[in-house]
CSV table of C-alpha atoms in Angstrom, one decimal:
chain,number,residue,atom,x,y,z
A,1,MET,CA,163.6,231.9,-20.1
A,2,LYS,CA,160.5,230.3,-18.9
A,3,GLY,CA,159.2,233.3,-17.2
A,4,ALA,CA,159.7,235.4,-20.5
A,5,ILE,CA,157.6,232.9,-22.5
A,6,ARG,CA,154.6,234.1,-24.5
A,7,TYR,CA,152.3,231.7,-25.9
A,8,SER,CA,149.9,233.8,-28.3
A,9,LEU,CA,151.2,232.7,-31.5
A,10,TYR,CA,153.6,229.9,-31.8
A,11,LEU,CA,154.6,228.9,-35.4
A,12,VAL,CA,155.6,225.1,-35.8
A,13,MET,CA,157.5,224.7,-39.0
A,14,GLY,CA,160.1,222.4,-40.4
A,15,SER,CA,161.4,222.6,-44.3
A,16,GLN,CA,158.5,220.0,-45.4
A,17,ASP,CA,156.2,222.9,-44.4
A,18,CYS,CA,157.6,226.4,-46.5
A,19,ARG,CA,156.7,224.8,-49.9
A,20,GLY,CA,160.4,224.8,-51.3
A,21,ARG,CA,160.7,228.2,-50.0
A,22,ASP,CA,164.1,228.2,-47.1
A,23,PRO,CA,162.7,227.5,-43.8
A,24,VAL,CA,165.1,230.5,-42.1
A,25,ARG,CA,163.4,233.2,-44.8
A,26,VAL,CA,160.3,231.7,-44.1
A,27,LEU,CA,160.3,232.0,-40.0
A,28,ASP,CA,162.4,235.4,-40.2
A,29,GLN,CA,159.2,236.8,-42.3
A,30,ALA,CA,156.8,235.2,-39.2
A,31,ILE,CA,158.6,236.9,-36.8
A,32,ASP,CA,158.4,240.1,-38.4
A,33,GLY,CA,154.6,239.5,-38.4
A,34,GLY,CA,154.7,238.6,-34.8
A,35,ILE,CA,155.0,235.2,-34.0
A,36,THR,CA,155.7,234.8,-30.0
A,37,LEU,CA,157.6,231.3,-30.2
A,38,PHE,CA,159.7,228.7,-32.7
A,39,GLN,CA,159.2,225.6,-32.7
A,40,PHE,CA,161.4,223.3,-35.4
A,41,ARG,CA,159.7,220.0,-36.0
A,42,GLU,CA,161.8,218.6,-39.0
A,43,LYS,CA,159.6,215.6,-39.9
A,44,ASN,CA,159.7,213.1,-43.1
A,45,SER,CA,161.4,215.6,-45.4
A,46,GLY,CA,164.0,213.7,-46.5
A,47,LEU,CA,166.6,215.8,-44.9
A,48,THR,CA,169.6,213.7,-42.9
A,49,LEU,CA,170.1,214.5,-39.2
A,50,ARG,CA,173.4,216.1,-40.3
A,51,GLU,CA,171.5,218.8,-42.4
A,52,THR,CA,169.0,218.7,-40.0
A,53,VAL,CA,171.4,220.1,-37.4
A,54,SER,CA,172.6,222.4,-40.6
A,55,LEU,CA,169.6,223.8,-40.5
A,56,GLY,CA,168.4,223.7,-36.8
A,57,GLU,CA,171.9,226.1,-36.3
A,58,ARG,CA,170.6,228.6,-39.1
A,59,LEU,CA,167.1,228.8,-37.0
A,60,ARG,CA,168.2,228.8,-33.7
A,61,SER,CA,170.9,231.9,-34.4
A,62,LEU,CA,168.2,233.5,-36.3
A,63,CYS,CA,165.8,233.1,-32.8
A,64,ARG,CA,168.6,234.3,-30.4
A,65,GLU,CA,168.9,237.7,-32.8
A,66,ARG,CA,165.6,238.0,-33.2
A,67,ASN,CA,164.7,236.9,-29.4
A,68,ILE,CA,162.2,234.5,-29.7
A,69,PRO,CA,162.5,230.9,-27.6
A,70,PHE,CA,163.6,228.3,-30.0
A,71,ILE,CA,161.9,224.9,-29.3
A,72,VAL,CA,163.0,221.5,-30.3
A,73,ASN,CA,160.2,219.1,-31.2
A,74,ASP,CA,160.9,215.2,-30.1
A,75,ARG,CA,165.1,214.9,-30.1
A,76,ALA,CA,166.0,216.0,-26.6
A,77,ASP,CA,169.8,215.4,-28.3
A,78,LEU,CA,169.2,217.8,-30.7
A,79,ALA,CA,167.5,220.7,-28.1
A,80,LEU,CA,171.0,220.1,-26.3
A,81,LEU,CA,173.3,220.6,-29.2
A,82,LEU,CA,171.4,223.5,-30.6
A,83,ASP,CA,171.0,225.0,-26.8
A,84,ALA,CA,167.9,225.2,-27.7
A,85,ASP,CA,165.5,226.7,-25.3
A,86,GLY,CA,163.3,223.5,-25.2
A,87,LEU,CA,161.8,220.8,-26.4
A,88,HIS,CA,158.6,219.6,-27.2
A,89,VAL,CA,157.5,216.0,-26.8
A,90,GLY,CA,154.2,214.5,-27.9
A,91,GLN,CA,152.9,211.0,-26.0
A,92,ASP,CA,154.6,208.8,-28.4
A,93,ASP,CA,158.1,210.4,-27.9
A,94,LEU,CA,160.5,209.9,-25.3
A,95,PRO,CA,158.5,210.0,-21.9
A,96,VAL,CA,158.0,213.3,-20.1
A,97,ARG,CA,160.1,212.5,-17.1
A,98,GLN,CA,162.7,211.3,-19.2
A,99,ALA,CA,163.0,214.3,-21.2
A,100,ARG,CA,162.7,216.6,-18.2
A,101,ARG,CA,166.4,214.8,-17.2
A,102,LEU,CA,168.0,215.1,-20.5
A,103,ILE,CA,167.0,218.5,-20.9
A,104,GLY,CA,167.3,219.7,-17.2
A,105,PRO,CA,165.0,221.8,-14.9
A,106,HIS,CA,165.7,225.3,-16.8
A,107,ARG,CA,164.8,224.5,-20.4
A,108,LEU,CA,161.5,224.4,-21.5
A,109,LEU,CA,158.9,221.3,-21.4
A,110,GLY,CA,156.0,221.3,-23.9
A,111,VAL,CA,154.1,218.5,-23.9
A,112,SER,CA,151.2,217.1,-26.1
A,113,ALA,CA,148.0,216.3,-24.2
A,114,GLU,CA,144.4,215.7,-26.2
A,115,THR,CA,142.5,214.6,-22.7
A,116,VAL,CA,142.7,215.7,-18.8
A,117,GLU,CA,144.6,212.9,-18.0
A,118,GLU,CA,147.2,213.2,-20.2
A,119,ALA,CA,147.5,216.7,-19.3
A,120,GLU,CA,147.7,215.8,-15.9
A,121,GLN,CA,150.3,213.1,-16.1
A,122,ALA,CA,152.4,215.7,-18.2
A,123,LEU,CA,151.9,218.0,-15.3
A,124,ARG,CA,152.8,215.8,-12.3
A,125,GLU,CA,156.1,214.7,-14.5
A,126,GLY,CA,157.5,218.1,-15.4
A,127,ALA,CA,155.7,219.5,-18.7
A,128,ASP,CA,156.0,223.8,-18.5
A,129,TYR,CA,153.0,224.2,-21.5
A,130,LEU,CA,150.7,221.7,-22.9
A,131,GLY,CA,149.8,221.7,-26.6
A,132,VAL,CA,146.2,220.6,-27.1
A,133,GLY,CA,144.7,218.8,-30.2
A,134,PRO,CA,144.5,218.5,-33.0
A,135,ILE,CA,141.5,221.1,-32.2
A,136,TYR,CA,140.4,221.0,-35.6
A,137,ALA,CA,141.4,218.4,-38.4
A,138,THR,CA,144.3,219.0,-40.4
A,139,ALA,CA,146.8,217.9,-43.4
A,140,THR,CA,149.8,219.2,-41.8
A,141,LYS,CA,150.5,215.9,-39.4
A,142,PRO,CA,148.8,212.8,-41.0
A,143,ASP,CA,148.9,210.3,-38.1
A,144,ALA,CA,147.1,212.7,-35.6
A,145,GLY,CA,144.3,212.0,-34.2
A,146,LYS,CA,140.4,212.8,-35.0
A,147,PRO,CA,139.6,216.6,-34.2
A,148,ILE,CA,138.7,216.9,-30.7
A,149,GLY,CA,137.2,220.2,-30.7
A,150,PRO,CA,138.2,223.7,-28.6
A,151,GLY,CA,135.6,222.3,-25.9
A,152,ALA,CA,138.6,219.9,-25.0
A,153,ILE,CA,140.7,223.3,-24.2
A,154,ALA,CA,137.9,224.3,-21.4
A,155,GLU,CA,137.7,221.4,-20.2
A,156,ILE,CA,141.6,220.7,-19.4
A,157,ARG,CA,141.8,224.1,-18.7
A,158,GLN,CA,139.0,223.5,-15.9
A,159,ARG,CA,139.9,220.5,-14.6
A,160,LEU,CA,144.1,220.6,-14.5
A,161,SER,CA,144.8,220.3,-10.4
A,162,SER,CA,147.5,223.4,-11.3
A,163,PRO,CA,147.4,225.9,-13.9
A,164,LEU,CA,150.2,225.3,-16.7
A,165,PRO,CA,149.7,227.3,-20.5
A,166,ILE,CA,148.2,226.1,-22.9
A,167,VAL,CA,148.2,226.4,-26.5
A,168,GLY,CA,145.6,224.7,-29.0
A,169,ILE,CA,147.1,223.2,-32.3
A,170,GLY,CA,146.1,221.5,-35.1
A,171,GLY,CA,144.4,223.1,-38.1
A,172,ILE,CA,143.7,226.4,-36.7
A,173,ASP,CA,143.6,229.5,-38.8
A,174,VAL,CA,142.5,233.0,-38.3
A,175,ALA,CA,138.4,232.2,-38.6
A,176,GLY,CA,139.6,229.5,-35.7
A,177,VAL,CA,141.6,231.1,-33.2
A,178,ALA,CA,138.6,233.6,-31.1
A,179,GLU,CA,137.2,230.3,-30.1
A,180,VAL,CA,140.4,228.6,-29.4
A,181,ILE,CA,141.7,231.5,-27.4
A,182,ARG,CA,137.7,231.8,-25.5
A,183,ALA,CA,138.4,227.9,-24.6
A,184,GLY,CA,140.6,229.1,-22.6
A,185,ALA,CA,143.9,229.1,-24.5
A,186,ASP,CA,147.2,231.4,-24.0
A,187,GLY,CA,147.5,231.4,-27.8
A,188,VAL,CA,147.7,228.8,-30.7
A,189,ALA,CA,150.2,226.8,-32.6
A,190,VAL,CA,150.4,226.8,-36.2
A,191,VAL,CA,151.9,225.2,-39.1
A,192,SER,CA,150.7,225.5,-42.6
A,193,ALA,CA,148.1,228.7,-41.8
A,194,ILE,CA,151.9,230.5,-41.6
A,195,ALA,CA,154.1,228.7,-43.4
A,196,GLY,CA,152.2,227.1,-46.2
A,197,LYS,CA,150.6,230.5,-46.8
A,198,PRO,CA,152.5,233.2,-50.1
A,199,ASP,CA,152.6,235.6,-47.4
A,200,PRO,CA,154.2,234.0,-44.0
A,201,ARG,CA,154.7,238.1,-42.9
A,202,LYS,CA,151.2,238.4,-43.1
A,203,ALA,CA,149.5,235.2,-41.9
A,204,ALA,CA,151.1,235.5,-39.1
A,205,VAL,CA,150.3,239.2,-38.6
A,206,GLU,CA,146.3,238.3,-38.8
A,207,LEU,CA,146.8,235.5,-37.2
A,208,ARG,CA,148.2,237.6,-34.3
A,209,GLN,CA,145.5,240.2,-34.0
A,210,ALA,CA,143.1,237.8,-34.2
A,211,VAL,CA,144.7,236.1,-30.7
A,212,GLU,CA,145.0,239.7,-29.2
A,213,ARG,CA,141.5,240.6,-30.5
A,214,ALA,CA,140.2,237.2,-29.0
A,215,ALA,CA,142.3,237.5,-25.4
A,216,GLY,CA,141.2,241.0,-25.2
A,217,ALA,CA,137.5,240.5,-25.6
A,218,ALA,CA,136.8,237.8,-24.0
A,219,PRO,CA,137.6,235.2,-20.6
A,220,GLY,CA,140.5,232.9,-21.4
A,221,PRO,CA,144.2,233.6,-20.0
A,222,ALA,CA,143.5,237.4,-19.9
A,223,GLY,CA,140.5,236.3,-16.9
A,224,PHE,CA,142.1,233.4,-15.9
A,225,ASP,CA,142.3,232.6,-11.9
A,226,PRO,CA,145.1,230.0,-10.5
A,227,ARG,CA,143.8,229.3,-7.4
B,1,MET,CA,184.2,200.6,-19.7
B,2,LYS,CA,186.5,201.6,-22.8
B,3,GLY,CA,189.5,199.6,-21.7
B,4,ALA,CA,187.3,196.1,-21.5
B,5,ILE,CA,185.5,196.3,-24.5
B,6,ARG,CA,186.3,193.6,-27.0
B,7,TYR,CA,185.3,194.0,-31.0
B,8,SER,CA,185.5,190.1,-31.6
B,9,LEU,CA,181.7,189.6,-32.7
B,10,TYR,CA,179.5,192.8,-32.3
B,11,LEU,CA,175.5,192.3,-33.0
B,12,VAL,CA,173.8,195.2,-34.3
B,13,MET,CA,170.0,194.7,-33.4
B,14,GLY,CA,166.4,195.6,-33.6
B,15,SER,CA,163.0,195.0,-33.6
B,16,GLN,CA,163.0,195.0,-37.4
B,17,ASP,CA,165.7,192.0,-37.8
B,18,CYS,CA,164.3,189.4,-34.9
B,19,ARG,CA,161.5,187.9,-37.6
B,20,GLY,CA,158.8,189.1,-34.8
B,21,ARG,CA,160.5,187.1,-32.1
B,22,ASP,CA,161.4,188.8,-29.0
B,23,PRO,CA,164.7,191.1,-29.4
B,24,VAL,CA,165.2,190.4,-25.7
B,25,ARG,CA,165.1,186.3,-26.2
B,26,VAL,CA,167.5,187.1,-29.0
B,27,LEU,CA,169.7,189.0,-27.5
B,28,ASP,CA,170.0,186.3,-24.8
B,29,GLN,CA,170.6,183.3,-27.3
B,30,ALA,CA,173.2,185.8,-28.8
B,31,ILE,CA,175.0,186.5,-25.6
B,32,ASP,CA,175.4,182.4,-25.0
B,33,GLY,CA,176.6,182.1,-28.3
B,34,GLY,CA,179.6,184.2,-27.5
B,35,ILE,CA,179.2,188.1,-28.6
B,36,THR,CA,180.9,190.5,-27.1
B,37,LEU,CA,179.2,193.4,-27.9
B,38,PHE,CA,175.9,194.8,-28.6
B,39,GLN,CA,174.4,197.5,-30.8
B,40,PHE,CA,170.4,198.6,-30.4
B,41,ARG,CA,169.7,199.7,-33.6
B,42,GLU,CA,165.6,200.1,-34.1
B,43,LYS,CA,164.8,201.8,-37.6
B,44,ASN,CA,161.5,201.7,-39.6
B,45,SER,CA,160.1,198.5,-37.7
B,46,GLY,CA,157.3,201.1,-36.7
B,47,LEU,CA,157.7,200.9,-32.9
B,48,THR,CA,157.1,204.6,-31.3
B,49,LEU,CA,160.1,206.1,-29.9
B,50,ARG,CA,158.5,205.7,-26.4
B,51,GLU,CA,158.0,201.7,-27.4
B,52,THR,CA,161.5,201.7,-28.3
B,53,VAL,CA,162.4,202.9,-25.4
B,54,SER,CA,160.7,200.4,-23.2
B,55,LEU,CA,162.5,197.8,-25.1
B,56,GLY,CA,165.6,199.3,-24.9
B,57,GLU,CA,165.1,199.4,-21.5
B,58,ARG,CA,164.8,195.4,-21.3
B,59,LEU,CA,167.5,195.2,-23.9
B,60,ARG,CA,170.0,197.1,-21.6
B,61,SER,CA,169.1,195.5,-18.4
B,62,LEU,CA,170.1,192.2,-19.9
B,63,CYS,CA,173.3,193.4,-21.5
B,64,ARG,CA,174.0,195.1,-17.7
B,65,GLU,CA,173.0,191.4,-16.3
B,66,ARG,CA,175.5,189.7,-18.8
B,67,ASN,CA,178.2,192.2,-18.5
B,68,ILE,CA,178.0,193.3,-22.2
B,69,PRO,CA,178.7,196.8,-23.3
B,70,PHE,CA,175.4,198.2,-24.5
B,71,ILE,CA,175.8,200.9,-27.7
B,72,VAL,CA,172.2,202.7,-28.8
B,73,ASN,CA,172.5,203.5,-32.4
B,74,ASP,CA,171.8,207.6,-33.3
B,75,ARG,CA,170.5,209.2,-30.9
B,76,ALA,CA,172.5,210.5,-28.1
B,77,ASP,CA,169.8,210.6,-26.0
B,78,LEU,CA,168.4,207.5,-26.1
B,79,ALA,CA,172.0,206.8,-25.0
B,80,LEU,CA,171.5,208.8,-22.4
B,81,LEU,CA,168.2,207.9,-20.7
B,82,LEU,CA,169.7,204.2,-20.8
B,83,ASP,CA,172.6,204.8,-19.7
B,84,ALA,CA,174.4,203.0,-22.4
B,85,ASP,CA,178.0,202.1,-22.3
B,86,GLY,CA,178.1,204.1,-25.8
B,87,LEU,CA,176.9,205.7,-29.0
B,88,HIS,CA,177.2,204.6,-33.2
B,89,VAL,CA,176.8,207.3,-35.6
B,90,GLY,CA,176.7,207.0,-39.2
B,91,GLN,CA,178.4,210.1,-41.3
B,92,ASP,CA,174.6,211.0,-42.0
B,93,ASP,CA,174.2,211.1,-38.7
B,94,LEU,CA,174.8,213.1,-35.7
B,95,PRO,CA,178.6,215.1,-36.4
B,96,VAL,CA,180.8,213.2,-34.5
B,97,ARG,CA,182.0,216.4,-32.2
B,98,GLN,CA,178.8,217.5,-31.1
B,99,ALA,CA,178.1,213.7,-30.6
B,100,ARG,CA,180.9,213.4,-28.3
B,101,ARG,CA,179.8,216.5,-26.6
B,102,LEU,CA,176.5,215.3,-26.0
B,103,ILE,CA,177.5,211.7,-24.3
B,104,GLY,CA,180.9,212.8,-21.9
B,105,PRO,CA,184.3,211.2,-22.3
B,106,HIS,CA,183.6,208.3,-21.1
B,107,ARG,CA,181.4,206.4,-23.5
B,108,LEU,CA,182.3,204.7,-26.2
B,109,LEU,CA,181.8,206.4,-29.8
B,110,GLY,CA,181.5,204.6,-32.9
B,111,VAL,CA,181.4,205.7,-36.1
B,112,SER,CA,180.5,204.6,-39.3
B,113,ALA,CA,183.5,205.2,-42.1
B,114,GLU,CA,183.9,204.1,-45.3
B,115,THR,CA,187.4,205.6,-46.8
B,116,VAL,CA,190.7,206.6,-45.1
B,117,GLU,CA,189.1,209.9,-44.7
B,118,GLU,CA,186.2,209.4,-42.9
B,119,ALA,CA,188.1,207.4,-40.7
B,120,GLU,CA,190.7,210.2,-40.6
B,121,GLN,CA,188.0,212.8,-39.5
B,122,ALA,CA,186.3,210.4,-36.9
B,123,LEU,CA,189.7,210.1,-35.2
B,124,ARG,CA,190.3,213.4,-34.9
B,125,GLU,CA,186.5,214.3,-33.8
B,126,GLY,CA,187.0,212.0,-31.2
B,127,ALA,CA,185.6,208.2,-32.2
B,128,ASP,CA,186.7,205.4,-30.0
B,129,TYR,CA,186.1,203.1,-32.8
B,130,LEU,CA,185.3,202.3,-36.7
B,131,GLY,CA,182.7,200.6,-37.8
B,132,VAL,CA,184.3,200.0,-41.8
B,133,GLY,CA,181.6,199.2,-44.5
B,134,PRO,CA,179.8,197.6,-46.0
B,135,ILE,CA,182.1,195.3,-46.6
B,136,TYR,CA,179.9,192.6,-48.5
B,137,ALA,CA,176.7,192.9,-50.3
B,138,THR,CA,173.4,193.3,-47.3
B,139,ALA,CA,169.7,193.7,-47.7
B,140,THR,CA,169.6,194.6,-44.0
B,141,LYS,CA,170.4,198.0,-44.8
B,142,PRO,CA,168.5,199.6,-47.7
B,143,ASP,CA,170.4,203.0,-47.4
B,144,ALA,CA,174.1,201.5,-47.6
B,145,GLY,CA,176.2,202.5,-50.4
B,146,LYS,CA,178.3,199.8,-52.5
B,147,PRO,CA,180.1,196.9,-51.2
B,148,ILE,CA,184.0,198.3,-50.5
B,149,GLY,CA,185.2,195.0,-49.8
B,150,PRO,CA,188.0,194.0,-46.8
B,151,GLY,CA,190.4,196.1,-48.9
B,152,ALA,CA,189.1,199.0,-47.4
B,153,ILE,CA,189.5,197.7,-43.6
B,154,ALA,CA,193.5,197.2,-44.7
B,155,GLU,CA,193.9,200.7,-46.4
B,156,ILE,CA,192.4,202.1,-43.3
B,157,ARG,CA,194.1,200.4,-40.8
B,158,GLN,CA,197.5,201.1,-42.6
B,159,ARG,CA,197.1,204.5,-43.3
B,160,LEU,CA,195.6,206.1,-40.7
B,161,SER,CA,197.6,208.0,-38.5
B,162,SER,CA,196.9,206.8,-35.2
B,163,PRO,CA,195.3,203.3,-34.2
B,164,LEU,CA,191.7,202.6,-33.6
B,165,PRO,CA,189.8,199.4,-32.7
B,166,ILE,CA,188.2,198.5,-36.2
B,167,VAL,CA,185.2,196.2,-37.0
B,168,GLY,CA,183.9,195.0,-40.6
B,169,ILE,CA,180.2,195.3,-41.4
B,170,GLY,CA,177.8,194.5,-44.1
B,171,GLY,CA,176.7,191.3,-45.1
B,172,ILE,CA,179.7,189.2,-43.4
B,173,ASP,CA,178.9,185.6,-42.7
B,174,VAL,CA,180.9,182.8,-41.4
B,175,ALA,CA,182.8,182.3,-44.5
B,176,GLY,CA,183.5,186.6,-44.9
B,177,VAL,CA,184.9,186.9,-41.5
B,178,ALA,CA,188.6,185.4,-41.9
B,179,GLU,CA,188.9,187.8,-44.7
B,180,VAL,CA,187.7,190.1,-43.1
B,181,ILE,CA,189.7,189.5,-39.2
B,182,ARG,CA,193.0,189.5,-41.7
B,183,ALA,CA,191.8,192.7,-43.5
B,184,GLY,CA,193.1,194.1,-39.8
B,185,ALA,CA,189.7,194.3,-38.3
B,186,ASP,CA,189.6,193.9,-34.6
B,187,GLY,CA,185.8,192.3,-35.0
B,188,VAL,CA,183.1,191.7,-37.2
B,189,ALA,CA,179.5,193.6,-37.0
B,190,VAL,CA,176.4,191.1,-38.0
B,191,VAL,CA,173.0,192.3,-38.2
B,192,SER,CA,171.0,189.4,-40.0
B,193,ALA,CA,173.9,186.8,-39.7
B,194,ILE,CA,172.8,186.2,-35.9
B,195,ALA,CA,169.3,187.8,-35.5
B,196,GLY,CA,167.8,186.5,-38.8
B,197,LYS,CA,168.8,182.5,-38.2
B,198,PRO,CA,166.7,180.2,-36.6
B,199,ASP,CA,169.3,179.8,-34.0
B,200,PRO,CA,170.7,182.5,-33.1
B,201,ARG,CA,173.2,180.8,-30.5
B,202,LYS,CA,174.3,178.5,-32.7
B,203,ALA,CA,174.8,181.2,-35.2
B,204,ALA,CA,177.0,183.2,-32.7
B,205,VAL,CA,179.3,180.5,-31.9
B,206,GLU,CA,180.0,179.4,-35.5
B,207,LEU,CA,180.7,183.2,-36.2
B,208,ARG,CA,182.6,183.3,-32.7
B,209,GLN,CA,185.3,180.4,-33.6
B,210,ALA,CA,185.7,182.1,-37.1
B,211,VAL,CA,186.9,185.6,-35.9
B,212,GLU,CA,189.0,183.5,-33.2
B,213,ARG,CA,190.5,181.3,-35.9
B,214,ALA,CA,191.3,184.4,-38.2
B,215,ALA,CA,193.2,185.7,-35.2
B,216,GLY,CA,194.9,183.5,-34.3
B,217,ALA,CA,196.1,182.0,-37.7
B,218,ALA,CA,196.7,185.1,-39.2
B,219,PRO,CA,198.3,189.2,-38.7
B,220,GLY,CA,195.6,191.4,-38.0
B,221,PRO,CA,194.6,192.9,-34.2
B,222,ALA,CA,197.1,189.9,-33.2
B,223,GLY,CA,199.8,191.2,-34.9
B,224,PHE,CA,199.1,194.9,-34.9
B,225,ASP,CA,201.8,197.2,-33.8
B,226,PRO,CA,200.4,200.6,-33.0
B,227,ARG,CA,203.3,202.3,-33.8
């Protein structure tokens, strides 16, 4: 699985992000529009864990059908029981080394990082990719810190002792994509820029085009040299 | 581990229950006082998961030193990474069958049940013991339902198709112990009746004595015939 991952457009979403629509339907439209990766992040939605498991099973099935890697946020137990392709943890969540031990060597492990130090530690402890952010201001995650800007991606990209895929996250819309990709990100992760839109498919199409344009037109992953 | 479990006095606790005291110190005193089982239940305390893992490691070490089985509430991933002796799940938490699959056959699996139907399903899906309640009214768990009274224990005890250990939980203090044990419980589970008291050791001593007196004096686990 790990080798096949494309980070271009990463949708992060739970029922709280879908404006009352069925998350399975929203995800299906987002896949139609060209997302390359999906993270199930159910937070403060009022669903019980048992309901979260049910919804997770439906989203997981859809990802399997449509060949989109399915990542679970925070809970390694949920990742295991849904047979997810990966787990994503933040700096306040399970320690990376312990998360790795729980999910085994083959599942993807994503880690949120704001600084070179956090990125370096995540790398050392077994992360497969980094979610760097919040790049811009965002209303989706009230506990997110102050925006760190695309410059943080460039800095991590340059100073990390060994290459890791990086996705930028936090307040990224079509207009912000180019800057994030040019800073060296392999892709962008979004929540409301797809799940909060009236037409998630169209939103995904536009974001994906913006990523491809920026990646084709500038240095960044395409020009990245893993020495 | 399973064979060695004594259910007489089961402390359920997280930092939110300790009135600002170090939970490790409160647990130590409770063990001095005679608890036989401990469940780490960190809920709405404001600790991040990473802080919860740290606290859990300290509580887990103490339980290991003092030979008290260590059970984790709700999160199977936390139970696995702390190498807990067991996991306890409620009706809204991980489905019992999936929880069992995650923790393996050897760890203890406790399940909350209010009715014979819930108890029977838990039994069928792999529970090792039942937490039946809330027996009395309780302020500790705001989402607990209406008190079901000790009669629910008697009913589950009589109608369950195969015997399972039962602990009563919810608002049980020294005065309530006898009724719960006489209804057929193997023990009582408490939160504030120990963790909320100025002297957790003394509170545990009194509860344990009440359990032993009731168990010695009346039918219940002592008179229980597993036909």
